[in-house]
Amino acid sequence: MNETSPAAGRSTSRLRAVVSALMIVVALILAPVASVGTWVRLQLVDSDQFVATFAPLADDPAVQNFVADQITDQINQQVDFEQIIGQAFDGISESGLPPRAAAAISSLRGPAVAGIQSLVASTAQRLVASDQFADLWAQSLRVTHRQATALLKDQPDAALALSDSGTLSLQLAPLVDAVKQRLSARGLDFVNRIPVTNRSVTILHSDSLGLARVSYRVAVIGGLWLSWVAVGLLVGGILIANRRRRATVGSSLAAAVIFALMSIGVWIGGNVFVFSMSPNPLPSAVAHAIFDQVTAMMASTLRALTFLGLLIAVVGWFAGPARPARAVRSVLDSGFTGLRGALDRAGGDTRGFGRAVDKYRAVIYWIALALGMAAMFAARPVTFTAMAWLVVALVVVAVGVEVVRRPEVGEGGVTSEPPETSLPAATPSPTDLG
C-alpha cells in the first residue's frame, strides 16, 4: 500500500510554496519591463503606429502656433522686408510726385512692412491649420521614423533625423516652401527669392542615444513575448500554490501597487520632461502636448492594469474566510435564496437552465470580467468613468446570475451548495479563483 508520509507531504508542500513564490516574484519583476517593452514596440518600432501616435499633434493649437511662429521667423530672417518695401517706396518717391503726395506715401512705409509681415504670419497660421499641414506632418513623421529606426539599428549610411545628442526634429523646409507658394499665388513674387534652408525644430529630446538604442533592441526582441511570459509565470505560480486564493489576492494586490507606482512615475516623468524642454527649445504647452500624446496609451494601460489588479484582489478577499467577507456572503446568500424561492412560487423557476447557470457561474463571471477588461482596453484611453461602468456591469451580471441560477437540491430538499462557496455579488468563490 502506497502511503505518503507526513514528512514527504510537508516537503512537497514547501517545495510548491517556494516554486510558486519564485514564479510570482519573477512575474511581478517582469511586469513593468514587459509593459514598457510592449509600449515601446507599439509606439516606436511600428511605423504606422508611430505616425498614428504623433499625427494628432498637427491638430493641437499649441503645436500649430509654435510651428507657425517658427515658419514666420525663418521667412523674416531670410527676407529683409524693410529693404524691399523701402526700395518700392523710393521708386515711387522719385517718380516726380508733388512733395505732399510723396510725404504721404512715405508715411505708409512702416504700415506696409507691418502688413506684409502680418500677411506672412497669417498665411503660415492658415497653413498649419489646414489639411495640407496635416499631410506634410504625417509624411515628415514617416520619413523621420524610417531615419530614426535606421539610426537606432546602427546603419551608418542613414540620413539622420535623430541627432547624436538624441534630438528628434521636424524639418521646416517643406512647410516654408508651402507658405512661399501661397504668398506667390497672392502676387508677392519676391518670396520666390527666399532660400529654403534645412532648418528644423526640436519635437523630442533624449539625453542618451545609447539608452534609446538599447530600449529599441529590447522592444524588438521582447516586446511581443515578454508580456506573455510574465502572465504565464503569474498564472502558473498561482496554480501550483498551496493556497491559491491567497496567492491570487497577494499577487494581484502587488501588481496593482506596481502599476500604480508606474503611473505616478509617468506623471513625474512628464513634469521632468516639460521642465527640461521649456521654454527652450519648446514652449511648455507644446512639451505637454507632445508628452501626453506619446504616453497616452501607456498611461491608459497602466490605469487599466492597476484597476484590474485591485478588482481581482477585492474579489478574492470577499471570497475568503475573513469574518467581514463571510458576513457579507451570508447576507447576500440569504437574500438571493429568498428571492429565488419567491420567483419559483410565482412560476419563475428557471429549471434546467438555472441549474446550468449555477454549474458554470464561475466561468460566466470570469468571461464577463475578461470581456469587460477587453472592451476597456480597446476603448483606451481608460478613464475613471469607464472603470466605474465596468464595475456596474459586473455587478449587474452577478445579480442576474444569482437570480437565474438554481442550485442542485440534495436530500430533504436542502441545497447541496456549501455555504462557503456561495457567491456574493460580483465575487467568485475560493475554488473559482483556483
CSV table of C-alpha atoms in Angstrom, one decimal:
chain,number,residue,atom,x,y,z
A,1,MET,CA,0.0,0.0,0.0
A,2,ASN,CA,1.5,3.3,-1.1
A,3,GLU,CA,1.0,6.0,1.5
A,4,THR,CA,2.7,9.3,1.6
A,5,SER,CA,4.4,10.0,4.9
A,6,PRO,CA,3.6,13.3,6.6
A,7,ALA,CA,7.2,14.4,6.2
A,8,ALA,CA,7.1,13.8,2.5
A,9,GLY,CA,3.8,15.7,2.3
A,10,ARG,CA,5.3,18.7,4.1
A,11,SER,CA,8.4,18.6,1.9
A,12,THR,CA,6.2,18.7,-1.2
A,13,SER,CA,4.1,21.5,0.2
A,14,ARG,CA,7.2,23.5,1.0
A,15,LEU,CA,8.6,22.9,-2.5
A,16,ARG,CA,5.4,24.0,-4.1
A,17,ALA,CA,5.3,27.1,-1.9
A,18,VAL,CA,8.9,28.1,-2.9
A,19,VAL,CA,8.4,27.4,-6.6
A,20,SER,CA,5.1,29.3,-6.6
A,21,ALA,CA,6.6,32.3,-4.7
A,22,LEU,CA,9.6,32.4,-7.1
A,23,MET,CA,7.4,32.3,-10.2
A,24,ILE,CA,5.1,35.0,-8.9
A,25,VAL,CA,8.0,37.3,-7.9
A,26,VAL,CA,9.7,36.9,-11.3
A,27,ALA,CA,6.4,37.6,-13.0
A,28,LEU,CA,6.0,40.8,-10.9
A,29,ILE,CA,9.6,41.9,-11.7
A,30,LEU,CA,9.0,41.3,-15.4
A,31,ALA,CA,5.6,43.1,-15.4
A,32,PRO,CA,6.9,46.7,-15.6
A,33,VAL,CA,9.6,45.7,-18.1
A,34,ALA,CA,7.1,43.9,-20.2
A,35,SER,CA,4.6,46.7,-20.2
A,36,VAL,CA,7.3,49.3,-21.1
A,37,GLY,CA,8.7,47.0,-23.8
A,38,THR,CA,5.3,46.4,-25.3
A,39,TRP,CA,4.6,50.1,-25.3
A,40,VAL,CA,7.9,50.9,-27.0
A,41,ARG,CA,7.4,48.3,-29.6
A,42,LEU,CA,3.8,49.5,-30.4
A,43,GLN,CA,4.7,53.2,-30.4
A,44,LEU,CA,8.3,53.3,-31.8
A,45,VAL,CA,9.0,50.1,-33.7
A,46,ASP,CA,5.9,50.0,-35.9
A,47,SER,CA,5.9,52.9,-38.4
A,48,ASP,CA,2.1,53.1,-38.8
A,49,GLN,CA,1.6,53.3,-35.0
A,50,PHE,CA,4.4,55.8,-34.7
A,51,VAL,CA,2.6,58.1,-37.3
A,52,ALA,CA,-0.7,57.4,-35.6
A,53,THR,CA,0.7,58.5,-32.3
A,54,PHE,CA,2.3,61.8,-33.4
A,55,ALA,CA,-0.1,62.7,-36.2
A,56,PRO,CA,-2.8,64.2,-33.9
A,57,LEU,CA,-0.2,66.8,-32.7
A,58,ALA,CA,-0.8,68.5,-36.0
A,59,ASP,CA,-4.3,69.5,-34.8
A,60,ASP,CA,-3.1,70.7,-31.4
A,61,PRO,CA,-3.4,74.6,-31.2
A,62,ALA,CA,-0.2,74.9,-29.2
A,63,VAL,CA,1.8,72.9,-31.7
A,64,GLN,CA,0.2,74.8,-34.6
A,65,ASN,CA,1.1,78.2,-33.1
A,66,PHE,CA,4.6,77.1,-32.4
A,67,VAL,CA,5.2,75.7,-35.9
A,68,ALA,CA,3.6,78.8,-37.5
A,69,ASP,CA,5.9,81.1,-35.4
A,70,GLN,CA,8.9,79.1,-36.5
A,71,ILE,CA,8.0,79.3,-40.2
A,72,THR,CA,7.4,83.1,-39.8
A,73,ASP,CA,10.7,83.6,-38.1
A,74,GLN,CA,12.6,81.7,-40.8
A,75,ILE,CA,11.0,83.8,-43.6
A,76,ASN,CA,11.6,87.0,-41.7
A,77,GLN,CA,15.2,86.1,-41.2
A,78,GLN,CA,15.7,85.3,-44.9
A,79,VAL,CA,13.9,88.3,-46.3
A,80,ASP,CA,14.5,92.0,-45.4
A,81,PHE,CA,11.0,93.3,-45.8
A,82,GLU,CA,12.0,96.8,-44.8
A,83,GLN,CA,14.6,96.9,-47.6
A,84,ILE,CA,12.2,95.5,-50.2
A,85,ILE,CA,9.3,97.8,-49.2
A,86,GLY,CA,11.8,100.8,-48.9
A,87,GLN,CA,13.1,100.2,-52.5
A,88,ALA,CA,9.5,100.2,-53.8
A,89,PHE,CA,8.6,103.4,-51.9
A,90,ASP,CA,11.8,105.1,-53.0
A,91,GLY,CA,10.9,104.3,-56.6
A,92,ILE,CA,7.5,105.9,-56.1
A,93,SER,CA,9.0,109.0,-54.4
A,94,GLU,CA,11.5,109.5,-57.3
A,95,SER,CA,8.7,109.4,-59.9
A,96,GLY,CA,8.1,113.2,-59.7
A,97,LEU,CA,5.1,113.2,-57.3
A,98,PRO,CA,4.3,116.5,-55.5
A,99,PRO,CA,6.0,116.9,-52.2
A,100,ARG,CA,2.8,116.5,-50.2
A,101,ALA,CA,1.9,113.3,-52.0
A,102,ALA,CA,5.5,111.9,-51.7
A,103,ALA,CA,5.4,112.6,-47.9
A,104,ALA,CA,2.0,110.9,-47.6
A,105,ILE,CA,3.3,107.8,-49.4
A,106,SER,CA,6.5,107.8,-47.4
A,107,SER,CA,4.4,107.7,-44.2
A,108,LEU,CA,2.9,104.4,-45.3
A,109,ARG,CA,6.2,102.6,-45.4
A,110,GLY,CA,6.1,101.4,-41.8
A,111,PRO,CA,2.5,100.1,-42.1
A,112,ALA,CA,3.3,98.4,-45.4
A,113,VAL,CA,6.2,96.5,-43.8
A,114,ALA,CA,4.0,95.5,-40.9
A,115,GLY,CA,1.2,94.5,-43.2
A,116,ILE,CA,3.5,92.2,-45.3
A,117,GLN,CA,4.8,90.6,-42.1
A,118,SER,CA,1.3,90.2,-40.8
A,119,LEU,CA,0.3,88.6,-44.1
A,120,VAL,CA,3.2,86.1,-43.8
A,121,ALA,CA,2.2,85.3,-40.3
A,122,SER,CA,-1.4,84.8,-41.1
A,123,THR,CA,-0.6,82.7,-44.2
A,124,ALA,CA,1.7,80.5,-42.0
A,125,GLN,CA,-1.1,80.2,-39.4
A,126,ARG,CA,-3.7,79.2,-42.0
A,127,LEU,CA,-1.2,76.6,-43.4
A,128,VAL,CA,-0.7,74.9,-40.1
A,129,ALA,CA,-4.5,74.8,-39.6
A,130,SER,CA,-5.1,73.2,-43.0
A,131,ASP,CA,-5.2,69.6,-44.2
A,132,GLN,CA,-2.1,70.3,-46.2
A,133,PHE,CA,-0.1,70.8,-43.0
A,134,ALA,CA,-1.6,67.6,-41.5
A,135,ASP,CA,-0.5,65.7,-44.6
A,136,LEU,CA,3.0,67.2,-44.6
A,137,TRP,CA,3.3,66.4,-40.9
A,138,ALA,CA,2.3,62.8,-41.4
A,139,GLN,CA,4.8,62.5,-44.3
A,140,SER,CA,7.6,64.0,-42.2
A,141,LEU,CA,6.8,61.7,-39.4
A,142,ARG,CA,7.0,58.6,-41.6
A,143,VAL,CA,10.4,59.8,-43.1
A,144,THR,CA,11.6,60.7,-39.6
A,145,HIS,CA,10.6,57.3,-38.2
A,146,ARG,CA,12.4,55.5,-41.1
A,147,GLN,CA,15.6,57.5,-40.5
A,148,ALA,CA,15.4,57.2,-36.7
A,149,THR,CA,15.0,53.5,-36.8
A,150,ALA,CA,17.9,53.3,-39.2
A,151,LEU,CA,20.0,55.2,-36.7
A,152,LEU,CA,18.9,53.0,-33.8
A,153,LYS,CA,19.8,50.0,-35.9
A,154,ASP,CA,23.3,51.5,-36.3
A,155,GLN,CA,23.0,51.9,-40.1
A,156,PRO,CA,25.9,54.4,-40.8
A,157,ASP,CA,24.5,55.4,-44.2
A,158,ALA,CA,21.1,56.5,-42.9
A,159,ALA,CA,20.1,60.2,-43.4
A,160,LEU,CA,19.9,61.3,-39.8
A,161,ALA,CA,16.7,62.9,-38.5
A,162,LEU,CA,17.8,61.9,-34.9
A,163,SER,CA,21.0,63.6,-33.8
A,164,ASP,CA,23.8,62.1,-31.8
A,165,SER,CA,22.5,64.0,-28.8
A,166,GLY,CA,19.2,62.3,-29.1
A,167,THR,CA,17.2,65.2,-30.6
A,168,LEU,CA,14.3,64.3,-32.9
A,169,SER,CA,13.5,67.2,-35.2
A,170,LEU,CA,10.8,68.3,-37.6
A,171,GLN,CA,12.1,69.6,-40.9
A,172,LEU,CA,10.7,73.0,-41.8
A,173,ALA,CA,11.8,73.1,-45.5
A,174,PRO,CA,8.6,71.7,-47.0
A,175,LEU,CA,6.4,73.9,-44.8
A,176,VAL,CA,8.3,77.1,-45.7
A,177,ASP,CA,8.0,76.1,-49.4
A,178,ALA,CA,4.3,75.7,-49.0
A,179,VAL,CA,4.0,79.2,-47.4
A,180,LYS,CA,6.0,80.6,-50.3
A,181,GLN,CA,3.7,79.1,-52.8
A,182,ARG,CA,0.6,80.6,-51.1
A,183,LEU,CA,2.2,84.0,-50.9
A,184,SER,CA,3.3,83.9,-54.5
A,185,ALA,CA,-0.2,83.0,-55.5
A,186,ARG,CA,-1.3,86.3,-53.9
A,187,GLY,CA,1.0,88.3,-56.1
A,188,LEU,CA,4.0,88.5,-53.8
A,189,ASP,CA,6.6,87.3,-56.3
A,190,PHE,CA,9.6,88.4,-54.2
A,191,VAL,CA,9.0,85.4,-51.9
A,192,ASN,CA,10.4,83.2,-54.7
A,193,ARG,CA,13.8,84.6,-53.8
A,194,ILE,CA,13.6,83.2,-50.2
A,195,PRO,CA,16.1,80.4,-49.9
A,196,VAL,CA,14.8,77.2,-48.4
A,197,THR,CA,17.2,76.0,-45.7
A,198,ASN,CA,17.4,72.8,-43.8
A,199,ARG,CA,16.3,74.4,-40.6
A,200,SER,CA,14.4,72.2,-38.1
A,201,VAL,CA,12.6,72.4,-34.8
A,202,THR,CA,13.0,70.0,-32.0
A,203,ILE,CA,10.0,67.9,-31.1
A,204,LEU,CA,11.6,65.3,-28.8
A,205,HIS,CA,14.9,65.0,-27.0
A,206,SER,CA,16.6,62.2,-25.1
A,207,ASP,CA,19.9,62.7,-23.3
A,208,SER,CA,21.1,59.2,-24.0
A,209,LEU,CA,21.1,57.9,-27.6
A,210,GLY,CA,22.8,54.8,-26.3
A,211,LEU,CA,19.8,54.1,-24.0
A,212,ALA,CA,17.4,54.7,-26.8
A,213,ARG,CA,19.3,52.1,-28.9
A,214,VAL,CA,19.2,49.6,-26.0
A,215,SER,CA,15.5,50.3,-25.4
A,216,TYR,CA,14.8,49.8,-29.1
A,217,ARG,CA,16.5,46.4,-29.2
A,218,VAL,CA,14.8,45.3,-26.0
A,219,ALA,CA,11.5,46.3,-27.6
A,220,VAL,CA,12.2,44.4,-30.8
A,221,ILE,CA,13.3,41.3,-29.0
A,222,GLY,CA,11.0,41.1,-26.1
A,223,GLY,CA,8.1,43.5,-26.9
A,224,LEU,CA,5.9,40.6,-28.3
A,225,TRP,CA,6.5,37.7,-26.0
A,226,LEU,CA,7.8,39.2,-22.7
A,227,SER,CA,4.2,40.1,-21.6
A,228,TRP,CA,3.1,36.5,-22.2
A,229,VAL,CA,6.0,35.1,-20.2
A,230,ALA,CA,5.1,37.3,-17.3
A,231,VAL,CA,1.4,36.3,-17.5
A,232,GLY,CA,2.3,32.6,-17.8
A,233,LEU,CA,4.6,32.8,-14.8
A,234,LEU,CA,2.0,34.6,-12.7
A,235,VAL,CA,-0.8,32.1,-13.6
A,236,GLY,CA,1.5,29.1,-13.2
A,237,GLY,CA,2.6,30.4,-9.8
A,238,ILE,CA,-1.0,30.7,-8.6
A,239,LEU,CA,-2.0,27.3,-9.9
A,240,ILE,CA,0.8,25.4,-8.1
A,241,ALA,CA,0.4,27.4,-4.9
A,242,ASN,CA,-0.8,25.6,-1.8
A,243,ARG,CA,-3.3,28.4,-1.1
A,244,ARG,CA,-4.4,29.6,-4.5
A,245,ARG,CA,-6.9,32.3,-3.2
A,246,ARG,CA,-4.2,33.9,-1.0
A,247,ALA,CA,-1.7,33.7,-3.9
A,248,THR,CA,-4.2,35.3,-6.2
A,249,VAL,CA,-5.1,38.1,-3.8
A,250,GLY,CA,-1.4,38.8,-2.9
A,251,SER,CA,-0.1,38.8,-6.4
A,252,SER,CA,-3.0,40.9,-7.7
A,253,LEU,CA,-2.5,43.5,-5.0
A,254,ALA,CA,1.2,43.6,-5.6
A,255,ALA,CA,0.7,44.0,-9.3
A,256,ALA,CA,-1.8,46.8,-8.7
A,257,VAL,CA,0.8,48.6,-6.5
A,258,ILE,CA,3.5,48.2,-9.1
A,259,PHE,CA,1.3,49.6,-11.9
A,260,ALA,CA,0.1,52.4,-9.7
A,261,LEU,CA,3.7,53.4,-8.9
A,262,MET,CA,4.5,53.2,-12.7
A,263,SER,CA,1.5,55.6,-13.3
A,264,ILE,CA,3.0,58.0,-10.8
A,265,GLY,CA,6.3,57.6,-12.4
A,266,VAL,CA,4.9,58.5,-15.8
A,267,TRP,CA,3.3,61.6,-14.3
A,268,ILE,CA,6.6,62.6,-12.7
A,269,GLY,CA,8.4,61.9,-15.9
A,270,GLY,CA,6.1,64.2,-17.8
A,271,ASN,CA,6.8,67.1,-15.4
A,272,VAL,CA,10.6,66.5,-15.7
A,273,PHE,CA,10.3,66.4,-19.5
A,274,VAL,CA,8.3,69.6,-19.7
A,275,PHE,CA,10.8,71.3,-17.3
A,276,SER,CA,13.8,70.2,-19.3
A,277,MET,CA,12.3,71.2,-22.7
A,278,SER,CA,10.7,74.5,-21.9
A,279,PRO,CA,10.9,77.3,-22.6
A,280,ASN,CA,13.7,76.4,-25.0
A,281,PRO,CA,13.6,74.5,-27.3
A,282,LEU,CA,9.8,74.1,-26.8
A,283,PRO,CA,7.1,76.2,-25.1
A,284,SER,CA,5.6,74.5,-22.1
A,285,ALA,CA,2.2,73.9,-23.8
A,286,VAL,CA,3.9,72.2,-26.7
A,287,ALA,CA,6.1,70.0,-24.5
A,288,HIS,CA,3.0,69.0,-22.5
A,289,ALA,CA,1.1,68.1,-25.7
A,290,ILE,CA,3.9,66.0,-27.1
A,291,PHE,CA,4.5,64.1,-23.8
A,292,ASP,CA,0.8,63.5,-23.3
A,293,GLN,CA,0.3,62.2,-26.8
A,294,VAL,CA,3.3,59.9,-26.7
A,295,THR,CA,2.4,58.4,-23.3
A,296,ALA,CA,-1.4,58.4,-23.6
A,297,MET,CA,-1.6,54.7,-24.4
A,298,MET,CA,0.9,53.7,-21.7
A,299,ALA,CA,-0.7,55.8,-19.0
A,300,SER,CA,-4.1,54.4,-20.0
A,301,THR,CA,-2.9,50.8,-19.9
A,302,LEU,CA,-1.3,51.3,-16.5
A,303,ARG,CA,-4.5,52.6,-15.1
A,304,ALA,CA,-6.4,49.7,-16.5
A,305,LEU,CA,-3.9,47.2,-15.1
A,306,THR,CA,-4.0,48.9,-11.7
A,307,PHE,CA,-7.8,48.7,-11.7
A,308,LEU,CA,-7.7,45.0,-12.8
A,309,GLY,CA,-5.3,44.1,-10.0
A,310,LEU,CA,-7.4,45.9,-7.4
A,311,LEU,CA,-10.6,44.3,-8.7
A,312,ILE,CA,-9.2,40.8,-8.5
A,313,ALA,CA,-7.7,41.4,-5.1
A,314,VAL,CA,-11.1,42.7,-3.7
A,315,VAL,CA,-13.0,39.8,-5.3
A,316,GLY,CA,-10.5,37.3,-3.8
A,317,TRP,CA,-10.8,38.9,-0.3
A,318,PHE,CA,-14.6,38.8,-0.3
A,319,ALA,CA,-14.4,35.1,-1.4
A,320,GLY,CA,-12.1,34.3,1.5
A,321,PRO,CA,-12.5,33.3,5.1
A,322,ALA,CA,-12.3,36.7,6.7
A,323,ARG,CA,-15.2,37.4,9.1
A,324,PRO,CA,-16.5,40.5,7.3
A,325,ALA,CA,-16.4,38.7,4.0
A,326,ARG,CA,-18.3,35.7,5.4
A,327,ALA,CA,-20.9,38.0,6.9
A,328,VAL,CA,-21.4,39.8,3.6
A,329,ARG,CA,-21.7,36.5,1.8
A,330,SER,CA,-24.2,35.2,4.3
A,331,VAL,CA,-26.4,38.2,4.0
A,332,LEU,CA,-26.3,38.2,0.2
A,333,ASP,CA,-26.8,34.4,0.0
A,334,SER,CA,-29.9,34.6,2.3
A,335,GLY,CA,-31.3,37.4,0.3
A,336,PHE,CA,-30.9,35.7,-3.1
A,337,THR,CA,-32.1,32.4,-1.7
A,338,GLY,CA,-35.3,34.1,-0.6
A,339,LEU,CA,-35.7,35.9,-3.9
A,340,ARG,CA,-35.2,32.7,-5.9
A,341,GLY,CA,-37.8,31.0,-3.7
A,342,ALA,CA,-40.3,33.8,-4.2
A,343,LEU,CA,-39.8,33.6,-8.0
A,344,ASP,CA,-40.2,29.8,-8.0
A,345,ARG,CA,-43.5,30.1,-6.1
A,346,ALA,CA,-44.7,32.7,-8.7
A,347,GLY,CA,-43.9,30.4,-11.6
A,348,GLY,CA,-40.5,31.8,-12.4
A,349,ASP,CA,-38.5,28.6,-11.9
A,350,THR,CA,-35.6,28.6,-14.4
A,351,ARG,CA,-35.3,24.7,-14.1
A,352,GLY,CA,-32.5,23.2,-16.2
A,353,PHE,CA,-31.2,26.5,-17.5
A,354,GLY,CA,-30.9,27.8,-13.9
A,355,ARG,CA,-29.0,24.6,-12.9
A,356,ALA,CA,-26.6,25.0,-15.9
A,357,VAL,CA,-26.0,28.7,-14.9
A,358,ASP,CA,-25.3,27.5,-11.3
A,359,LYS,CA,-22.9,24.9,-12.5
A,360,TYR,CA,-20.9,27.3,-14.8
A,361,ARG,CA,-21.4,30.5,-12.9
A,362,ALA,CA,-17.7,30.9,-12.1
A,363,VAL,CA,-16.9,30.6,-15.8
A,364,ILE,CA,-19.6,33.2,-16.5
A,365,TYR,CA,-18.0,35.6,-14.0
A,366,TRP,CA,-14.6,35.2,-15.5
A,367,ILE,CA,-15.8,35.6,-19.1
A,368,ALA,CA,-17.7,38.8,-18.0
A,369,LEU,CA,-14.6,40.1,-16.4
A,370,ALA,CA,-12.4,39.3,-19.4
A,371,LEU,CA,-14.9,40.8,-21.9
A,372,GLY,CA,-15.2,44.0,-19.8
A,373,MET,CA,-11.5,44.4,-19.5
A,374,ALA,CA,-11.0,43.8,-23.2
A,375,ALA,CA,-13.6,46.4,-24.0
A,376,MET,CA,-12.0,48.9,-21.7
A,377,PHE,CA,-8.6,48.3,-23.2
A,378,ALA,CA,-10.0,48.6,-26.7
A,379,ALA,CA,-11.6,51.9,-25.8
A,380,ARG,CA,-8.4,53.5,-24.5
A,381,PRO,CA,-7.6,55.9,-23.0
A,382,VAL,CA,-9.1,54.4,-19.9
A,383,THR,CA,-11.0,56.8,-17.7
A,384,PHE,CA,-12.3,56.5,-14.2
A,385,THR,CA,-15.8,56.7,-15.7
A,386,ALA,CA,-15.1,53.6,-17.8
A,387,MET,CA,-13.8,51.8,-14.7
A,388,ALA,CA,-17.0,52.7,-12.8
A,389,TRP,CA,-19.2,51.5,-15.6
A,390,LEU,CA,-17.3,48.2,-15.7
A,391,VAL,CA,-17.9,47.7,-12.0
A,392,VAL,CA,-21.6,48.4,-12.6
A,393,ALA,CA,-21.8,46.0,-15.5
A,394,LEU,CA,-20.1,43.2,-13.4
A,395,VAL,CA,-22.5,43.8,-10.5
A,396,VAL,CA,-25.4,43.6,-12.9
A,397,VAL,CA,-24.1,40.3,-14.4
A,398,ALA,CA,-23.5,38.9,-10.8
A,399,VAL,CA,-27.0,39.9,-9.7
A,400,GLY,CA,-28.5,38.4,-12.9
A,401,VAL,CA,-26.7,35.1,-12.4
A,402,GLU,CA,-27.7,34.9,-8.7
A,403,VAL,CA,-31.3,35.4,-9.6
A,404,VAL,CA,-31.4,33.0,-12.5
A,405,ARG,CA,-29.3,30.1,-11.1
A,406,ARG,CA,-30.9,27.2,-9.3
A,407,PRO,CA,-28.6,25.2,-7.1
A,408,GLU,CA,-29.0,21.4,-7.1
A,409,VAL,CA,-31.3,20.2,-4.3
A,410,GLY,CA,-30.0,17.4,-2.0
A,411,GLU,CA,-31.7,15.1,0.3
A,412,GLY,CA,-34.5,16.6,2.4
A,413,GLY,CA,-34.9,19.5,0.0
A,414,VAL,CA,-31.7,21.2,1.2
A,415,THR,CA,-29.4,22.5,-1.5
A,416,SER,CA,-26.1,20.8,-1.9
A,417,GLU,CA,-24.3,24.1,-2.2
A,418,PRO,CA,-21.8,24.5,0.6
A,419,PRO,CA,-22.2,27.9,2.4
A,420,GLU,CA,-18.6,28.8,2.0
A,421,THR,CA,-18.8,28.6,-1.8
A,422,SER,CA,-21.9,30.8,-2.1
A,423,LEU,CA,-21.1,33.8,-4.2
A,424,PRO,CA,-21.6,37.4,-3.2
A,425,ALA,CA,-22.5,39.9,-5.9
A,426,ALA,CA,-19.6,40.1,-8.4
A,427,THR,CA,-17.3,37.8,-6.4
A,428,PRO,CA,-16.2,34.2,-7.2
A,429,SER,CA,-15.7,31.6,-4.6
A,430,PRO,CA,-12.3,30.5,-3.4
A,431,THR,CA,-12.4,27.4,-5.6
A,432,ASP,CA,-13.4,29.6,-8.5
A,433,LEU,CA,-10.2,31.6,-8.1
A,434,GLY,CA,-8.1,28.5,-8.0
